[in-house]
CSV table of C-alpha atoms in Angstrom, one decimal:
chain,number,residue,atom,x,y,z
N,1,MET,CA,-23.2,-34.1,32.6
N,2,ARG,CA,-20.5,-36.5,33.8
N,3,PRO,CA,-18.4,-38.6,31.4
N,4,GLU,CA,-19.2,-42.3,31.1
N,5,LYS,CA,-22.5,-42.0,33.1
N,6,ARG,CA,-25.8,-43.5,32.0
N,7,LEU,CA,-29.0,-41.5,31.9
N,8,LEU,CA,-32.1,-41.9,34.0
N,9,VAL,CA,-35.1,-39.8,32.8
N,10,LEU,CA,-37.9,-39.4,35.3
N,11,ASP,CA,-41.5,-38.2,34.9
N,12,ILE,CA,-43.0,-36.2,37.8
N,13,ASP,CA,-46.7,-36.5,38.1
N,14,TYR,CA,-47.8,-39.9,39.5
N,15,THR,CA,-44.3,-41.2,39.0
N,16,ILE,CA,-42.4,-39.5,41.8
N,17,PHE,CA,-45.1,-37.1,43.0
N,18,ASP,CA,-48.8,-37.3,43.7
N,19,HIS,CA,-49.8,-33.8,42.5
N,20,LEU,CA,-53.5,-33.9,43.1
N,21,THR,CA,-54.0,-35.4,46.6
N,22,PRO,CA,-54.6,-32.7,49.2
N,23,ALA,CA,-51.8,-32.4,51.7
N,24,GLU,CA,-50.2,-30.0,54.1
N,25,SER,CA,-46.8,-30.2,52.5
N,26,ALA,CA,-45.1,-31.5,49.3
N,27,LYS,CA,-43.1,-34.0,51.5
N,28,GLN,CA,-46.4,-35.8,52.1
N,29,LEU,CA,-46.9,-36.2,48.3
N,30,MET,CA,-43.4,-37.4,47.4
N,31,ARG,CA,-43.2,-41.0,46.5
N,32,PRO,CA,-41.6,-43.0,49.3
N,33,TYR,CA,-37.8,-43.8,48.9
N,34,LEU,CA,-37.4,-41.0,46.3
N,35,TYR,CA,-34.3,-39.6,47.9
N,36,GLU,CA,-32.8,-43.1,48.4
N,37,MET,CA,-33.4,-44.1,44.8
N,38,LEU,CA,-31.9,-40.8,43.5
N,39,THR,CA,-28.9,-41.2,45.8
N,40,ARG,CA,-28.2,-44.7,44.6
N,41,ALA,CA,-28.9,-43.9,40.9
N,42,TYR,CA,-26.6,-40.9,40.9
N,43,VAL,CA,-23.5,-43.2,41.4
N,44,ASN,CA,-24.0,-44.6,37.8
N,45,TYR,CA,-26.5,-42.2,36.2
N,46,ASP,CA,-27.0,-38.6,35.3
N,47,ILE,CA,-30.5,-37.7,36.3
N,48,ALA,CA,-33.0,-35.8,34.1
N,49,ILE,CA,-36.6,-34.7,34.7
N,50,TRP,CA,-39.1,-34.8,31.8
N,51,SER,CA,-42.7,-33.8,32.6
N,52,ALA,CA,-45.6,-33.1,30.2
N,53,THR,CA,-46.1,-29.8,31.9
N,54,SER,CA,-44.6,-26.3,31.5
N,55,MET,CA,-41.2,-25.5,32.9
N,56,THR,CA,-42.9,-23.2,35.4
N,57,TRP,CA,-44.7,-26.2,37.0
N,58,ILE,CA,-41.6,-28.4,36.8
N,59,LEU,CA,-39.6,-25.8,38.7
N,60,ALA,CA,-42.4,-25.4,41.3
N,61,LYS,CA,-42.7,-29.1,42.0
N,62,ILE,CA,-39.0,-29.9,42.2
N,63,GLY,CA,-38.6,-26.9,44.4
N,64,GLN,CA,-41.3,-28.1,46.7
N,65,MET,CA,-39.6,-31.5,46.8
N,66,ASN,CA,-36.2,-29.8,47.5
N,67,LEU,CA,-34.5,-31.7,44.6
N,68,ILE,CA,-32.4,-28.7,43.7
N,69,PRO,CA,-31.6,-25.5,45.7
N,70,LYS,CA,-33.8,-22.5,45.4
N,71,SER,CA,-31.0,-20.4,44.1
N,72,THR,CA,-30.5,-22.8,41.2
N,73,ILE,CA,-34.3,-22.7,40.5
N,74,ASP,CA,-34.1,-18.9,40.3
N,75,THR,CA,-31.2,-19.1,37.9
N,76,VAL,CA,-33.1,-21.5,35.6
N,77,ARG,CA,-36.2,-19.3,35.8
N,78,GLN,CA,-34.0,-16.3,34.6
N,79,GLN,CA,-32.7,-18.5,31.8
N,80,GLN,CA,-36.2,-19.2,30.7
N,81,VAL,CA,-37.1,-15.5,30.7
N,82,GLU,CA,-34.0,-14.7,28.6
N,83,SER,CA,-34.7,-17.5,26.1
N,84,ARG,CA,-38.1,-15.9,25.2
N,85,PHE,CA,-36.4,-13.0,23.5
N,86,PRO,CA,-36.8,-13.3,19.7
N,87,ALA,CA,-33.0,-13.2,19.2
N,88,GLN,CA,-32.7,-16.5,21.1
N,89,THR,CA,-32.9,-19.8,19.4
N,90,PRO,CA,-35.5,-22.0,21.2
N,91,ASP,CA,-33.9,-24.8,23.2
N,92,LEU,CA,-36.1,-27.9,24.0
N,93,THR,CA,-33.9,-28.9,26.9
N,94,THR,CA,-32.7,-27.0,29.9
N,95,ASN,CA,-29.2,-27.9,31.1
N,96,ILE,CA,-29.0,-27.0,34.8
N,97,PRO,CA,-25.8,-25.0,35.5
N,98,HIS,CA,-23.3,-26.4,38.0
N,99,TYR,CA,-24.6,-25.9,41.6
N,100,GLU,CA,-23.5,-26.8,45.1
N,101,THR,CA,-25.9,-28.9,47.3
N,102,ASP,CA,-25.9,-30.9,50.5
N,103,LEU,CA,-27.8,-33.6,48.8
N,104,PRO,CA,-26.0,-36.7,47.6
N,105,PHE,CA,-27.4,-36.4,44.1
N,106,LYS,CA,-27.9,-33.7,41.5
N,107,ILE,CA,-30.4,-33.1,38.7
N,108,CYS,CA,-28.6,-32.3,35.4
N,109,LEU,CA,-31.4,-31.7,32.9
N,110,LEU,CA,-35.0,-30.5,32.7
N,111,VAL,CA,-37.3,-31.1,29.8
N,112,ASP,CA,-40.9,-29.8,29.6
N,113,SER,CA,-44.0,-30.3,27.3
N,114,ASP,CA,-42.5,-28.1,24.6
N,115,ALA,CA,-40.2,-31.0,23.6
N,116,MET,CA,-43.1,-33.5,23.2
N,117,ILE,CA,-44.4,-34.3,19.7
N,118,SER,CA,-47.8,-35.4,18.5
N,119,ILE,CA,-48.2,-38.8,16.9
N,120,TYR,CA,-51.1,-41.0,16.0
N,121,LEU,CA,-51.5,-44.1,18.1
N,122,GLU,CA,-54.0,-46.8,17.0
N,123,GLU,CA,-55.4,-47.3,20.5
N,124,HIS,CA,-55.5,-43.6,21.6
N,125,GLY,CA,-55.6,-41.4,18.5
N,126,VAL,CA,-53.3,-38.4,18.3
N,127,LYS,CA,-51.3,-38.0,21.5
N,128,GLU,CA,-48.3,-36.2,22.8
N,129,VAL,CA,-45.3,-38.4,23.5
N,130,LYS,CA,-41.7,-38.0,24.7
N,131,PRO,CA,-39.1,-38.7,22.0
N,132,LEU,CA,-35.8,-39.3,23.8
N,133,ALA,CA,-33.9,-38.3,20.6
N,134,VAL,CA,-34.5,-34.7,21.8
N,135,ILE,CA,-31.9,-35.4,24.5
N,136,TRP,CA,-29.7,-37.8,22.5
N,137,ASN,CA,-29.3,-35.4,19.6
N,138,ARG,CA,-28.0,-32.6,22.0
N,139,PHE,CA,-26.0,-34.9,24.3
N,140,PRO,CA,-24.6,-37.7,22.1
N,141,GLN,CA,-22.9,-39.4,25.1
N,142,TYR,CA,-26.4,-40.7,25.8
N,143,GLY,CA,-28.4,-43.0,23.5
N,144,PRO,CA,-30.7,-46.0,23.6
N,145,GLN,CA,-27.8,-48.2,24.8
N,146,ASN,CA,-27.5,-46.3,28.1
N,147,THR,CA,-30.8,-44.5,28.8
N,148,ILE,CA,-33.8,-45.6,30.8
N,149,MET,CA,-37.0,-43.6,31.4
N,150,PHE,CA,-39.5,-44.1,34.2
N,151,ASP,CA,-43.0,-43.0,33.5
N,152,ASP,CA,-46.5,-44.1,34.6
N,153,VAL,CA,-48.0,-43.6,31.1
N,154,ARG,CA,-46.9,-46.2,28.6
N,155,ARG,CA,-47.6,-44.2,25.5
N,156,ASN,CA,-45.0,-41.7,26.4
N,157,PHE,CA,-42.5,-44.4,25.3
N,158,ALA,CA,-44.1,-44.8,21.8
N,159,MET,CA,-41.0,-43.4,20.0
N,160,ASN,CA,-38.5,-45.3,22.2
N,161,PRO,CA,-40.3,-48.4,23.6
N,162,GLN,CA,-37.1,-50.2,24.4
N,163,SER,CA,-36.0,-47.4,26.8
N,164,GLY,CA,-39.1,-47.0,28.8
N,165,LEU,CA,-40.1,-48.7,32.1
N,166,ARG,CA,-43.7,-48.1,33.0
N,167,ILE,CA,-43.9,-47.5,36.8
N,168,HIS,CA,-47.1,-48.0,38.7
N,169,SER,CA,-49.0,-44.7,39.2
N,170,TYR,CA,-48.5,-43.2,42.7
N,171,ARG,CA,-51.9,-41.8,43.7
N,172,ASP,CA,-53.8,-41.3,47.0
N,173,ALA,CA,-50.5,-40.6,48.8
N,174,HIS,CA,-52.3,-40.3,52.2
N,175,VAL,CA,-53.3,-44.0,51.8
N,176,ASN,CA,-50.3,-45.5,50.0
N,177,TYR,CA,-47.4,-43.7,51.5
N,178,SER,CA,-46.7,-46.3,54.1
N,179,THR,CA,-46.8,-49.3,51.7
N,180,ASP,CA,-45.4,-48.1,48.4
N,181,LYS,CA,-41.9,-49.4,47.9
N,182,GLU,CA,-41.5,-49.4,44.1
N,183,LEU,CA,-38.7,-46.9,44.0
N,184,LEU,CA,-36.8,-48.9,46.5
N,185,TYR,CA,-36.9,-52.0,44.4
N,186,LEU,CA,-36.2,-50.0,41.2
N,187,ALA,CA,-33.1,-48.7,42.8
N,188,ASP,CA,-31.9,-52.3,42.9
N,189,TYR,CA,-32.8,-52.7,39.2
N,190,LEU,CA,-30.8,-49.6,38.3
N,191,ASP,CA,-27.8,-50.8,40.2
N,192,LEU,CA,-27.9,-54.2,38.6
N,193,ILE,CA,-28.2,-53.1,35.0
N,194,ALA,CA,-25.5,-50.5,35.4
N,195,LEU,CA,-23.3,-53.3,36.8
N,196,LEU,CA,-24.2,-56.1,34.4
N,197,GLU,CA,-25.4,-54.6,31.1
N,198,SER,CA,-23.4,-52.6,28.5
N,199,ASP,CA,-26.4,-52.2,26.2
N,200,PHE,CA,-29.8,-51.4,27.7
N,201,THR,CA,-31.6,-52.2,24.4
N,202,LYS,CA,-31.1,-55.9,25.1
N,203,LEU,CA,-33.2,-55.6,28.2
N,204,ASN,CA,-36.9,-56.2,28.6
N,205,HIS,CA,-37.8,-53.5,31.2
N,206,HIS,CA,-41.3,-55.0,31.4
N,207,LYS,CA,-39.7,-57.9,33.4
N,208,TRP,CA,-37.6,-55.8,35.7
N,209,SER,CA,-38.7,-57.4,38.9
N,210,SER,CA,-37.8,-60.9,37.5
N,211,TYR,CA,-34.4,-59.5,36.5
N,212,VAL,CA,-33.8,-58.4,40.1
N,213,GLN,CA,-34.8,-61.8,41.4
N,214,LYS,CA,-32.5,-63.6,39.0
N,215,ASN,CA,-29.5,-61.3,39.6
N,216,ARG,CA,-29.8,-60.3,43.2
N,217,ARG,CA,-26.7,-62.1,44.2
N,218,HIS,CA,-24.7,-59.4,42.5
N,219,LEU,CA,-25.9,-56.7,44.8
N,220,HIS,CA,-23.6,-57.6,47.6
N,221,ARG,CA,-25.8,-56.0,50.2
N,222,LYS,CA,-24.8,-55.7,53.8
N,223,ARG,CA,-26.9,-57.8,56.2
N,224,ARG,CA,-30.0,-55.9,57.3
N,225,SER,CA,-32.1,-56.1,60.4
N,226,PRO,CA,-35.6,-57.6,60.2
N,227,THR,CA,-37.1,-54.1,60.6
N,228,ALA,CA,-35.0,-52.5,57.8
N,229,ALA,CA,-36.4,-51.6,54.4
N,230,PRO,CA,-37.1,-54.6,52.2
N,231,MET,CA,-34.3,-55.9,50.0
N,232,ALA,CA,-34.7,-56.8,46.3
N,233,SER,CA,-34.7,-60.5,47.2
N,234,GLN,CA,-38.1,-59.9,48.9
N,235,VAL,CA,-39.8,-58.7,45.7
N,236,ARG,CA,-42.0,-61.4,44.3
N,237,ALA,CA,-41.2,-62.1,40.6
N,238,GLY,CA,-43.8,-60.3,38.5
N,239,GLU,CA,-45.1,-58.2,41.4
N,240,PHE,CA,-44.3,-54.9,39.7
N,241,ASN,CA,-44.5,-56.0,36.0
N,242,ASP,CA,-46.0,-53.5,33.6
N,243,GLN,CA,-49.8,-53.4,33.7
N,244,ASP,CA,-51.9,-54.6,30.7
N,245,ASP,CA,-54.7,-52.1,31.2
N,246,ASN,CA,-54.9,-48.8,29.3
N,247,ASP,CA,-53.3,-45.7,30.8
N,248,ALA,CA,-55.1,-44.8,33.9
N,249,VAL,CA,-57.2,-41.6,34.1
N,250,ASP,CA,-58.3,-40.0,37.3
N,251,SER,CA,-61.7,-38.6,37.9
N,252,SER,CA,-60.7,-35.2,36.5
N,253,GLY,CA,-59.7,-36.8,33.2
N,254,HIS,CA,-56.0,-36.2,33.8
N,255,THR,CA,-53.5,-38.9,32.8
N,256,GLY,CA,-50.3,-39.2,34.8
N,257,THR,CA,-47.6,-37.5,32.8
């Protein structure tokens, strides 16, 4: 963790990775502009991964996406083995040790399904959710004032609704890879709120695309060619606002987590 940085918490399945669509490589299943978004976010944010799966699957997926080096993944796996001994106190978060990488960003923290809790939700019954206090209690430099979480399932924010931004589910990668630009636009949002806001609790993440439209003059982007990736100014207000429908479920009954 770096001093005075904000915290970006990312879900994996259907948020940055389509884990069910058949493909020849993980690269074909990564959400477009993932590396660009992470690179830009890393300037102002420490980056954490929180998935509603086991640490085994988290390490497998981030390894396939080449988000951290294989040697670091092996180190974390060994830490997981050692933590299973009875003498060890269970830890709900995995702080990734310092590592060298050629990438312009680093992942600092991994959190798996063991850190989720069950609560009763009127619309859904008893469900597992992601309480950000698990991170905040261990790392007090982070809190609701400087944390934002991207997830495609709204109920995962039930304990911290002000800190959650529901991203559109990324599915059918073979169809949507060439047109999905949500991470590109969200990189603008992350840049802007880091620049303009000292307290994220005052934001309405549901209206993030309108916020980008209103404040795009602060981005100070270099002039781009007509064929370059779209700028935030090209996002229609409301285009990516949170959906009003219930959490999507695919044909297998799996919800994006």
